[in-house]
Amino acid sequence: MPFGDRIPKVIALGAVNPVNDPTVRDPAELRDYINFYANQVWTHHWRRMLVEQEGALAEVMDSHLPHFPKTKDYAYDAVAMLNQYALFANDEGLMQFPPARTYEGTAAGAVMVSSDHACYAELGFVDGVNCIMHRRHNVAEFQEKVQFYRQRPEQLAAIAEASVTMVRERYSHPAVARQLYGDIVQIYDRGQ
């Protein structure tokens, strides 16, 4: 869908699971995980914060995040949503790595709105260039930055274009295969 025809809001998608997930049939499977994250309640704290702020964020964000005790919402097609909206909320979750949505959303042409966590910079994301970043777990800044770019549709469209280009150049199947092949050749050559 052309960027100008997209819904000019953030779409919030994904699971919102507690660390001690009641949907896991055998709680013993989670024992080490629960012990390691004993001071954490949610696997995706940012998503939970967005759920709690849905009303306050309604002007800038639509949400398909589940409300506990529901942990997932299967009533939508994530790819279709990412193709309909101009922006999407992203978070690195409890284990501090970017979810698959990082690549799905940007490749679909939506602008990623994420925290300023270092994992995104390591992947090549730059605030205001190919994504929008806010201070981690800062709902007010999230809202302010989204509103800022919504009021500048040409700038937002340029960010979307730069994002698609970067993700497709670096993370398409052929690009990943070339990088992997190059890395293997280097490792092999060092061993000779």
mmCIF file of C-alpha atoms in Angstrom:
data_model
loop_
_atom_site.group_PDB
_atom_site.id
_atom_site.type_symbol
_atom_site.label_atom_id
_atom_site.label_comp_id
_atom_site.label_asym_id
_atom_site.label_seq_id
_atom_site.Cartn_x
_atom_site.Cartn_y
_atom_site.Cartn_z
ATOM 1 C CA MET A 1 0.000 0.000 0.000
ATOM 2 C CA PRO A 2 1.396 3.452 -0.809
ATOM 3 C CA PHE A 3 2.682 5.113 2.342
ATOM 4 C CA GLY A 4 0.359 8.109 1.986
ATOM 5 C CA ASP A 5 -2.683 5.802 1.976
ATOM 6 C CA ARG A 6 -1.783 4.099 5.250
ATOM 7 C CA ILE A 7 -3.534 4.758 8.556
ATOM 8 C CA PRO A 8 -1.369 7.532 10.073
ATOM 9 C CA LYS A 9 -1.080 5.923 13.489
ATOM 10 C CA VAL A 10 1.021 3.373 15.338
ATOM 11 C CA ILE A 11 -0.254 -0.188 15.446
ATOM 12 C CA ALA A 12 0.657 -2.154 18.581
ATOM 13 C CA LEU A 13 0.759 -5.927 18.056
ATOM 14 C CA GLY A 14 2.113 -9.024 19.759
ATOM 15 C CA ALA A 15 1.862 -11.176 22.836
ATOM 16 C CA VAL A 16 1.869 -9.840 26.383
ATOM 17 C CA ASN A 17 2.919 -12.778 28.540
ATOM 18 C CA PRO A 18 3.732 -12.808 32.218
ATOM 19 C CA VAL A 19 7.094 -14.352 33.065
ATOM 20 C CA ASN A 20 5.223 -16.974 35.084
ATOM 21 C CA ASP A 21 2.945 -17.775 32.154
ATOM 22 C CA PRO A 22 -0.208 -19.630 33.274
ATOM 23 C CA THR A 23 -0.731 -20.986 29.748
ATOM 24 C CA VAL A 24 2.375 -23.197 30.007
ATOM 25 C CA ARG A 25 1.146 -26.709 30.774
ATOM 26 C CA ASP A 26 4.124 -27.751 32.875
ATOM 27 C CA PRO A 27 5.305 -24.864 35.106
ATOM 28 C CA ALA A 28 8.493 -26.821 35.858
ATOM 29 C CA GLU A 29 9.577 -26.024 32.285
ATOM 30 C CA LEU A 30 9.768 -22.350 33.270
ATOM 31 C CA ARG A 31 11.405 -22.753 36.686
ATOM 32 C CA ASP A 32 14.898 -21.519 35.698
ATOM 33 C CA TYR A 33 13.449 -18.731 33.564
ATOM 34 C CA ILE A 34 11.164 -17.563 36.383
ATOM 35 C CA ASN A 35 14.017 -17.689 38.888
ATOM 36 C CA PHE A 36 16.354 -15.775 36.582
ATOM 37 C CA TYR A 37 13.749 -13.048 36.002
ATOM 38 C CA ALA A 38 12.394 -13.104 39.553
ATOM 39 C CA ASN A 39 12.041 -9.304 39.672
ATOM 40 C CA GLN A 40 10.145 -9.072 36.382
ATOM 41 C CA VAL A 41 6.435 -9.609 35.830
ATOM 42 C CA TRP A 42 6.090 -9.304 32.029
ATOM 43 C CA THR A 43 8.178 -10.719 29.180
ATOM 44 C CA HIS A 44 7.362 -7.587 27.171
ATOM 45 C CA HIS A 45 7.169 -4.817 29.752
ATOM 46 C CA TRP A 46 6.806 -2.104 27.096
ATOM 47 C CA ARG A 47 3.837 -3.854 25.485
ATOM 48 C CA ARG A 48 2.222 -4.136 28.900
ATOM 49 C CA MET A 49 2.799 -0.405 29.449
ATOM 50 C CA LEU A 50 1.121 0.317 26.107
ATOM 51 C CA VAL A 51 -1.876 -1.824 27.112
ATOM 52 C CA GLU A 52 -2.172 0.161 30.336
ATOM 53 C CA GLN A 53 -2.002 3.454 28.388
ATOM 54 C CA GLU A 54 -4.252 2.559 25.435
ATOM 55 C CA GLY A 55 -6.824 5.198 26.319
ATOM 56 C CA ALA A 56 -4.266 7.974 26.699
ATOM 57 C CA LEU A 57 -2.549 6.935 23.454
ATOM 58 C CA ALA A 58 -5.725 6.487 21.364
ATOM 59 C CA GLU A 59 -4.993 9.566 19.237
ATOM 60 C CA VAL A 60 -1.654 8.164 18.037
ATOM 61 C CA MET A 61 -2.000 4.389 18.482
ATOM 62 C CA ASP A 62 -4.395 1.547 17.733
ATOM 63 C CA SER A 63 -3.834 -1.603 19.727
ATOM 64 C CA HIS A 64 -4.372 -5.294 19.177
ATOM 65 C CA LEU A 65 -2.423 -6.145 22.308
ATOM 66 C CA PRO A 66 -4.217 -8.683 24.510
ATOM 67 C CA HIS A 67 -5.591 -7.855 27.937
ATOM 68 C CA PHE A 68 -4.597 -10.267 30.693
ATOM 69 C CA PRO A 69 -5.503 -13.058 31.356
ATOM 70 C CA LYS A 70 -5.489 -13.263 27.549
ATOM 71 C CA THR A 71 -1.840 -13.329 26.411
ATOM 72 C CA LYS A 72 -2.248 -13.456 22.622
ATOM 73 C CA ASP A 73 -4.758 -12.101 20.116
ATOM 74 C CA TYR A 74 -5.260 -14.356 17.099
ATOM 75 C CA ALA A 75 -8.085 -12.232 15.652
ATOM 76 C CA TYR A 76 -5.906 -10.289 13.205
ATOM 77 C CA ASP A 77 -3.380 -10.813 10.441
ATOM 78 C CA ALA A 78 -0.133 -9.158 11.583
ATOM 79 C CA VAL A 79 1.262 -8.710 8.064
ATOM 80 C CA ALA A 80 -1.982 -7.116 6.868
ATOM 81 C CA MET A 81 -1.903 -4.732 9.834
ATOM 82 C CA LEU A 82 1.709 -3.784 9.168
ATOM 83 C CA ASN A 83 0.750 -3.026 5.568
ATOM 84 C CA GLN A 84 -2.195 -0.827 6.621
ATOM 85 C CA TYR A 85 -0.490 1.358 9.239
ATOM 86 C CA ALA A 86 2.203 4.002 8.808
ATOM 87 C CA LEU A 87 3.965 3.086 12.065
ATOM 88 C CA PHE A 88 4.316 0.136 14.425
ATOM 89 C CA ALA A 89 5.343 -0.165 18.073
ATOM 90 C CA ASN A 90 8.351 -2.382 18.664
ATOM 91 C CA ASP A 91 10.146 -3.562 21.771
ATOM 92 C CA GLU A 92 13.173 -5.658 22.581
ATOM 93 C CA GLY A 93 11.448 -7.592 25.343
ATOM 94 C CA LEU A 94 12.884 -9.105 28.477
ATOM 95 C CA MET A 95 15.802 -10.840 26.787
ATOM 96 C CA GLN A 96 16.997 -7.616 25.124
ATOM 97 C CA PHE A 97 16.846 -8.639 21.474
ATOM 98 C CA PRO A 98 14.645 -7.325 18.685
ATOM 99 C CA PRO A 99 11.625 -9.435 17.757
ATOM 100 C CA ALA A 100 10.896 -10.652 14.220
ATOM 101 C CA ARG A 101 8.467 -7.737 13.883
ATOM 102 C CA THR A 102 11.543 -5.477 13.591
ATOM 103 C CA TYR A 103 12.125 -6.896 10.112
ATOM 104 C CA GLU A 104 8.519 -7.733 9.177
ATOM 105 C CA GLY A 105 7.197 -4.279 9.933
ATOM 106 C CA THR A 106 9.952 -2.321 8.269
ATOM 107 C CA ALA A 107 10.030 -4.583 5.190
ATOM 108 C CA ALA A 108 6.260 -4.049 4.911
ATOM 109 C CA GLY A 109 6.881 -0.302 4.741
ATOM 110 C CA ALA A 110 5.790 0.752 8.232
ATOM 111 C CA VAL A 111 8.053 2.951 10.350
ATOM 112 C CA MET A 112 9.383 1.250 13.474
ATOM 113 C CA VAL A 113 8.848 3.156 16.721
ATOM 114 C CA SER A 114 11.191 1.594 19.269
ATOM 115 C CA SER A 115 13.194 2.384 22.341
ATOM 116 C CA ASP A 116 16.721 3.705 22.014
ATOM 117 C CA HIS A 117 18.102 0.335 23.159
ATOM 118 C CA ALA A 118 21.524 -0.423 21.649
ATOM 119 C CA CYS A 119 20.292 -3.588 19.900
ATOM 120 C CA TYR A 120 18.580 -1.450 17.255
ATOM 121 C CA ALA A 121 21.659 0.668 16.531
ATOM 122 C CA GLU A 122 23.658 -2.552 16.146
ATOM 123 C CA LEU A 123 21.256 -3.532 13.355
ATOM 124 C CA GLY A 124 21.667 -0.186 11.583
ATOM 125 C CA PHE A 125 18.634 1.719 12.837
ATOM 126 C CA VAL A 126 19.126 5.457 13.349
ATOM 127 C CA ASP A 127 16.554 7.703 15.021
ATOM 128 C CA GLY A 128 14.945 10.112 12.567
ATOM 129 C CA VAL A 129 16.674 8.457 9.598
ATOM 130 C CA ASN A 130 15.132 4.978 9.268
ATOM 131 C CA CYS A 131 13.106 4.661 12.488
ATOM 132 C CA ILE A 132 11.733 6.668 15.389
ATOM 133 C CA MET A 133 13.276 6.075 18.809
ATOM 134 C CA HIS A 134 12.190 7.145 22.275
ATOM 135 C CA ARG A 135 13.756 6.731 25.684
ATOM 136 C CA ARG A 136 13.148 3.227 26.966
ATOM 137 C CA HIS A 137 9.811 2.743 28.753
ATOM 138 C CA ASN A 138 8.939 6.437 28.340
ATOM 139 C CA VAL A 139 5.304 6.616 27.222
ATOM 140 C CA ALA A 140 5.234 10.431 27.136
ATOM 141 C CA GLU A 141 8.215 10.633 24.770
ATOM 142 C CA PHE A 142 6.776 7.820 22.635
ATOM 143 C CA GLN A 143 3.586 9.848 22.228
ATOM 144 C CA GLU A 144 5.422 13.142 21.604
ATOM 145 C CA LYS A 145 7.720 11.708 18.941
ATOM 146 C CA VAL A 146 4.909 9.895 17.141
ATOM 147 C CA GLN A 147 2.832 13.081 17.141
ATOM 148 C CA PHE A 148 5.828 15.106 15.897
ATOM 149 C CA TYR A 149 6.301 12.849 12.862
ATOM 150 C CA ARG A 150 2.578 12.473 12.183
ATOM 151 C CA GLN A 151 2.517 16.245 11.711
ATOM 152 C CA ARG A 152 5.348 15.928 9.160
ATOM 153 C CA PRO A 153 4.073 13.329 6.672
ATOM 154 C CA GLU A 154 6.810 13.980 4.088
ATOM 155 C CA GLN A 155 9.528 13.397 6.678
ATOM 156 C CA LEU A 156 7.731 10.282 7.941
ATOM 157 C CA ALA A 157 7.478 8.934 4.379
ATOM 158 C CA ALA A 158 11.225 9.507 3.887
ATOM 159 C CA ILE A 159 11.951 7.573 7.094
ATOM 160 C CA ALA A 160 9.748 4.722 5.855
ATOM 161 C CA GLU A 161 11.576 4.630 2.516
ATOM 162 C CA ALA A 162 15.009 4.652 4.192
ATOM 163 C CA SER A 163 13.877 1.908 6.551
ATOM 164 C CA VAL A 164 12.630 -0.372 3.774
ATOM 165 C CA THR A 165 15.832 0.175 1.812
ATOM 166 C CA MET A 166 18.117 -0.560 4.770
ATOM 167 C CA VAL A 167 16.239 -3.668 5.905
ATOM 168 C CA ARG A 168 15.966 -5.137 2.426
ATOM 169 C CA GLU A 169 19.650 -4.433 1.667
ATOM 170 C CA ARG A 170 20.897 -5.928 4.932
ATOM 171 C CA TYR A 171 18.326 -8.521 5.974
ATOM 172 C CA SER A 172 16.716 -10.021 2.859
ATOM 173 C CA HIS A 173 17.409 -13.725 2.350
ATOM 174 C CA PRO A 174 20.008 -13.060 -0.377
ATOM 175 C CA ALA A 175 21.747 -10.393 1.731
ATOM 176 C CA VAL A 176 21.919 -12.639 4.792
ATOM 177 C CA ALA A 177 23.158 -15.541 2.644
ATOM 178 C CA ARG A 178 25.923 -13.351 1.125
ATOM 179 C CA GLN A 179 27.002 -12.154 4.569
ATOM 180 C CA LEU A 180 26.969 -15.670 5.996
ATOM 181 C CA TYR A 181 28.930 -17.022 3.031
ATOM 182 C CA GLY A 182 31.492 -14.211 3.383
ATOM 183 C CA ASP A 183 31.867 -14.895 7.101
ATOM 184 C CA ILE A 184 32.346 -18.630 6.488
ATOM 185 C CA VAL A 185 34.989 -17.953 3.826
ATOM 186 C CA GLN A 186 36.863 -15.628 6.219
ATOM 187 C CA ILE A 187 36.786 -18.211 9.008
ATOM 188 C CA TYR A 188 37.924 -20.937 6.613
ATOM 189 C CA ASP A 189 40.731 -18.760 5.215
ATOM 190 C CA ARG A 190 42.008 -17.978 8.722
ATOM 191 C CA GLY A 191 42.188 -21.692 9.437
ATOM 192 C CA GLN A 192 44.393 -22.415 6.421
#
